[in-house]
Amino acid sequence: MSHRPEDTFSSQAALLTTKLYIPPARTDLVQRPRLTERLNESLQRRLTLISAPAGFGKTTLLGEWIPASPRCVTWVSLDTGDNDPMRFWSYVIASLQMLRSDLGKSTQALLDSPQPPTFESVLTNLANEISAFPDVFALVLDDYHVIEAPPIHQGLAFLLEHLPRNMHVIITSRADPALPLARMRARREITELRAHDLRFTLAESAKFLNEVMKIGLAEKDIAALDHRTEGWIAGLQLAALSLQGRDDVSAFIKAFTGDDRYILDYLLEEVFRRQPEPIQNFLLQTSVLERLCGSLCDAVWNADLGLRIAEANAEARNPHSEIRNGQSMLEHLERANLFIVPLDDKRQWYRYHHLFADLLQFRLQQQKSGTRRELHLRASLWHEQNGLFSQAIDHALAAEEWSRAADMIERLMLMPMFRQGRYATLQAWLEKLPESELQTKPDLCFWHAWALLISDRRERYEQPLRLAERAWRSQANTPRLAQIHVIRGMEAYFKAEAHETIALAQNALRDLAENDRFNRGIAYLLLGGGYSLAGKVAEATTALLAACANSRETGDLSIELAATEVLGYVQMLQGKLRDAVKTYQDVLRRHDNRFHNQAIRADIGLGVIHRAWNDLEASRRYLDSALEIDRQTGFGKKWPWLHVENSRTLALTGEMESAVAELNRAIELGEQAGNRRIVREAQAYLARLALAQGDLIAAERWLAQFALRHDSAIQEGLEIEDLTHARLLLSKSEYASAAALLQRLREAAEVDGRMSSVMECLTLEALALHAQRRLASACSCLAQALALAEPEGLVRMFLDEGAPMVELLRQFLKVQQKENSSGANSILQNYAIKLLAAFPPEQAPAVVQTHKAAAGLPASYLVDPLSERELEILKLVAAGLSNQQIGRKLFIATSTVKRHINNIYAKLNVHSRMQAVAKGKELKVLAE
């Protein structure tokens, strides 16, 4: 049958369908019901592991079991190229689609998205799709020992942990996989078949040698051979092939001893040397192929093909053999049982037994190097002609045809690999190319640098980037050099270097072509990000909106969402928390489990905002979500900010030890990434925690470090340090110095529009003024802070200042009430009352914390709360007692009763007994 490319690859993802074929059952095998029954029983558990060295019949056993299996079975034959997670899971989904064509379709769409998804989200989606599949089935992952990539092990462990009830997984491997096997054993979720299970018994050895291989050995010779091989199936098969036609059987059996490796080498050599030379040549030359079909073998085995075929026919031991081409040679080898395995039921695709392939490749390497390279080149040409580009590139690299490989990568695979997120395979290819070749391909160097930077391997991205830059500089290619500014701007942004990010983004926008919307979108994003780091909200907003506009034109959702997320941060700087929530929620709604950097930062922002609203439960929920995405992807390592903000919420919930650990984690990540800004922010928050715990020595130690670097260029945008300094001054009763510093900070923040900083400065400034007994000025500052905070619902800003703020808020309300407040000021009064009600009882003990009141006010808060005696008298008034009756009941003078009642009127802001009773009931001081 002639080869057709469409039989080899699926149309969508270029996958070898031969890897999905279940090995056909052979009729000339020893039946092993003791093992097939165990496989049937294993289906009640999650996993079956068949783990044994090469040659123990793992795959053959499954080939025997599958035709009579109580479940339908689907299959993936793995090879080293499947260490790319995107490729691995694409093959798994393709195998599921052998059961039903649409099974896993939405999961494959996630894998095909422009940015790589978290595999936990992919596998969650896949598990849901499998659960909806109506049939029970088993998935076989054959030769899993070739998988070394930790993300694949982690993903498979996750799938096994959440395995749908209708699915069973079977793994064959030469070594135990990096999966939680011990835990699965403890839970009785795994069945294991190992070498001692798979070895032939003496009876099975006898049947194999005499009935299958038809050697006709005496019982003592069978026992001796079984003893020498210890039931090792490959050893028995090799021995049987070597024994065919021999007269000195007993002598031959005595001739080999030792371990499996020794026996293997000896017997393989025996089998190989007994083949005619033309067949030896065919075996050697086609050993460079992972999979074989007739036309591919013709292409590789093409020198003097007619002469080779004639020689093969003349020397073939089978007189009925008629070798016409590569296909008939493959069929001849299969009939000769020469360690060749069919991969489909049409006998179109084959592979060599792994042990036999190892021997052939070893012998081929002993020949002159040019032979092997020439064979790989022929294989590369055939694969390219048939549209199998990944395999064409692999063979070109093996042939050391660097220019050919580089050209195919650049021309055929570069952008598809980026769109599929297959950075691992792309990097593996590019890193095999010599530097001399890369110097002629600056585009490859540039995108290699991008892949390394995106993959958080920044320490390695500089070398390929310099190669691209050197080439484009020699060409005076200004638009291309502008792309260098873009990628270096991205690195500067990751390091939170505001001014460097701004400068590089501006240089890029100056030199990029107007129609290069993709790179211009990134440059505007970086410009907005740099301005946001510098605290320049107006400039940041303009740049970010331009980034969104550019990205919409190119359809690049990743850049648009990144710009949208940074816009949310800018809105937070402006104090527009409600707008920021809508922005962040828009990012989370649209990120579609693909754009994980943006999702992490959106979750962080929402965590910060809900903390500002004093909703600590929601804050923890959002921050935990960001931490979980980080755990799955590692992307959060780019953003130590996550650990800073998580620390701040942990501190408020009393988990001080964890809060300190999170800040130290932020410092560690910041230092690794070269992000000095986040290191300094985390150190400032450590000083705040020390202040909160009364550790002035640690806070003073931080202040000494801060004073040394206060004039550094990174200072702009790092108000956290100055605000921490102001708090330290307040704790040391240096109120005048604190007020002066806060005023300077507030004025600078007002110029740039950072109203969140303005509010914090006003709050602390009010406390400093109040401590100096400048009540009017303190109330004025507090009124400004309340006016800015009330529309956005900020609470935590005031609660964080503790008892001094409680007292200031009470004084503020007294002043407001004495001034017979206007309607506008009553809004601030009500807000102040709500804030007071939010303080814990130990800081505001006179506030009755019922959190429910008429007109939306917190229940039963009074600026000047009723004393126990006054509350007692109010209850008697409500009961209808006169002043005289109250005096007699409480054994106090009537004049004293009158004085208490007047105090009650003042505190309740009423003018009659009836109004006092009504107000008492309204505030829940009195029962209805």
PDB file of N, CA and C in Angstrom, residues 456 596-597 600 604 626-627 629-631 633-643 669:
ATOM      1  N   ASP A 456      10.651  32.475  32.029  1.00  0.00           N
ATOM      2  CA  ASP A 456      11.310  32.829  33.281  1.00  0.00           C
ATOM      3  C   ASP A 456      12.713  32.230  33.368  1.00  0.00           C
ATOM      4  N   HIS A 596      -2.017  33.587  32.268  1.00  0.00           N
ATOM      5  CA  HIS A 596      -1.902  33.375  33.702  1.00  0.00           C
ATOM      6  C   HIS A 596      -1.197  34.509  34.427  1.00  0.00           C
ATOM      7  N   ASN A 597      -0.270  35.183  33.749  1.00  0.00           N
ATOM      8  CA  ASN A 597       0.330  36.370  34.371  1.00  0.00           C
ATOM      9  C   ASN A 597      -0.752  37.384  34.720  1.00  0.00           C
ATOM     10  N   ILE A 600      -2.994  36.204  37.606  1.00  0.00           N
ATOM     11  CA  ILE A 600      -2.333  36.346  38.904  1.00  0.00           C
ATOM     12  C   ILE A 600      -2.442  37.780  39.388  1.00  0.00           C
ATOM     13  N   ILE A 604      -4.387  39.406  42.594  1.00  0.00           N
ATOM     14  CA  ILE A 604      -3.687  40.191  43.624  1.00  0.00           C
ATOM     15  C   ILE A 604      -4.417  41.506  43.851  1.00  0.00           C
ATOM     16  N   ALA A 626      -4.360  33.418  43.383  1.00  0.00           N
ATOM     17  CA  ALA A 626      -3.108  33.812  42.718  1.00  0.00           C
ATOM     18  C   ALA A 626      -1.975  32.868  43.098  1.00  0.00           C
ATOM     19  N   LEU A 627      -1.899  32.502  44.360  1.00  0.00           N
ATOM     20  CA  LEU A 627      -0.851  31.583  44.816  1.00  0.00           C
ATOM     21  C   LEU A 627      -0.998  30.212  44.162  1.00  0.00           C
ATOM     22  N   ILE A 629      -2.336  29.581  41.146  1.00  0.00           N
ATOM     23  CA  ILE A 629      -1.870  29.685  39.757  1.00  0.00           C
ATOM     24  C   ILE A 629      -0.345  29.702  39.727  1.00  0.00           C
ATOM     25  N   ASP A 630       0.258  30.403  40.682  1.00  0.00           N
ATOM     26  CA  ASP A 630       1.709  30.432  40.770  1.00  0.00           C
ATOM     27  C   ASP A 630       2.254  29.027  40.995  1.00  0.00           C
ATOM     28  N   ARG A 631       1.601  28.271  41.876  1.00  0.00           N
ATOM     29  CA  ARG A 631       2.077  26.921  42.164  1.00  0.00           C
ATOM     30  C   ARG A 631       2.017  26.041  40.913  1.00  0.00           C
ATOM     31  N   THR A 633       2.058  27.088  37.696  1.00  0.00           N
ATOM     32  CA  THR A 633       2.784  27.581  36.530  1.00  0.00           C
ATOM     33  C   THR A 633       4.155  28.156  36.829  1.00  0.00           C
ATOM     34  N   GLY A 634       4.355  28.630  38.041  1.00  0.00           N
ATOM     35  CA  GLY A 634       5.595  29.336  38.349  1.00  0.00           C
ATOM     36  C   GLY A 634       5.606  30.768  37.868  1.00  0.00           C
ATOM     37  N   PHE A 635       4.511  31.213  37.191  1.00  0.00           N
ATOM     38  CA  PHE A 635       4.492  32.573  36.666  1.00  0.00           C
ATOM     39  C   PHE A 635       4.552  33.615  37.781  1.00  0.00           C
ATOM     40  N   GLY A 636       3.989  33.288  38.950  1.00  0.00           N
ATOM     41  CA  GLY A 636       3.968  34.254  40.032  1.00  0.00           C
ATOM     42  C   GLY A 636       5.349  34.614  40.515  1.00  0.00           C
ATOM     43  N   LYS A 637       6.365  33.771  40.177  1.00  0.00           N
ATOM     44  CA  LYS A 637       7.726  34.098  40.580  1.00  0.00           C
ATOM     45  C   LYS A 637       8.188  35.404  39.942  1.00  0.00           C
ATOM     46  N   LYS A 638       7.538  35.778  38.845  1.00  0.00           N
ATOM     47  CA  LYS A 638       7.851  37.060  38.229  1.00  0.00           C
ATOM     48  C   LYS A 638       7.298  38.217  39.046  1.00  0.00           C
ATOM     49  N   TRP A 639       6.342  37.926  39.938  1.00  0.00           N
ATOM     50  CA  TRP A 639       5.643  38.975  40.657  1.00  0.00           C
ATOM     51  C   TRP A 639       5.760  38.751  42.170  1.00  0.00           C
ATOM     52  N   PRO A 640       6.901  39.082  42.777  1.00  0.00           N
ATOM     53  CA  PRO A 640       7.027  38.948  44.243  1.00  0.00           C
ATOM     54  C   PRO A 640       5.997  39.789  44.989  1.00  0.00           C
ATOM     55  N   TRP A 641       5.389  40.739  44.272  1.00  0.00           N
ATOM     56  CA  TRP A 641       4.309  41.552  44.843  1.00  0.00           C
ATOM     57  C   TRP A 641       3.241  40.670  45.464  1.00  0.00           C
ATOM     58  N   LEU A 642       2.998  39.510  44.862  1.00  0.00           N
ATOM     59  CA  LEU A 642       2.005  38.577  45.388  1.00  0.00           C
ATOM     60  C   LEU A 642       2.294  38.227  46.844  1.00  0.00           C
ATOM     61  N   HIS A 643       3.546  37.959  47.157  1.00  0.00           N
ATOM     62  CA  HIS A 643       3.895  37.538  48.516  1.00  0.00           C
ATOM     63  C   HIS A 643       3.855  38.718  49.489  1.00  0.00           C
ATOM     64  N   LEU A 669      12.701  36.267  46.110  1.00  0.00           N
ATOM     65  CA  LEU A 669      12.348  36.297  44.692  1.00  0.00           C
ATOM     66  C   LEU A 669      12.794  37.588  44.036  1.00  0.00           C
TER      67      LEU A 669
END
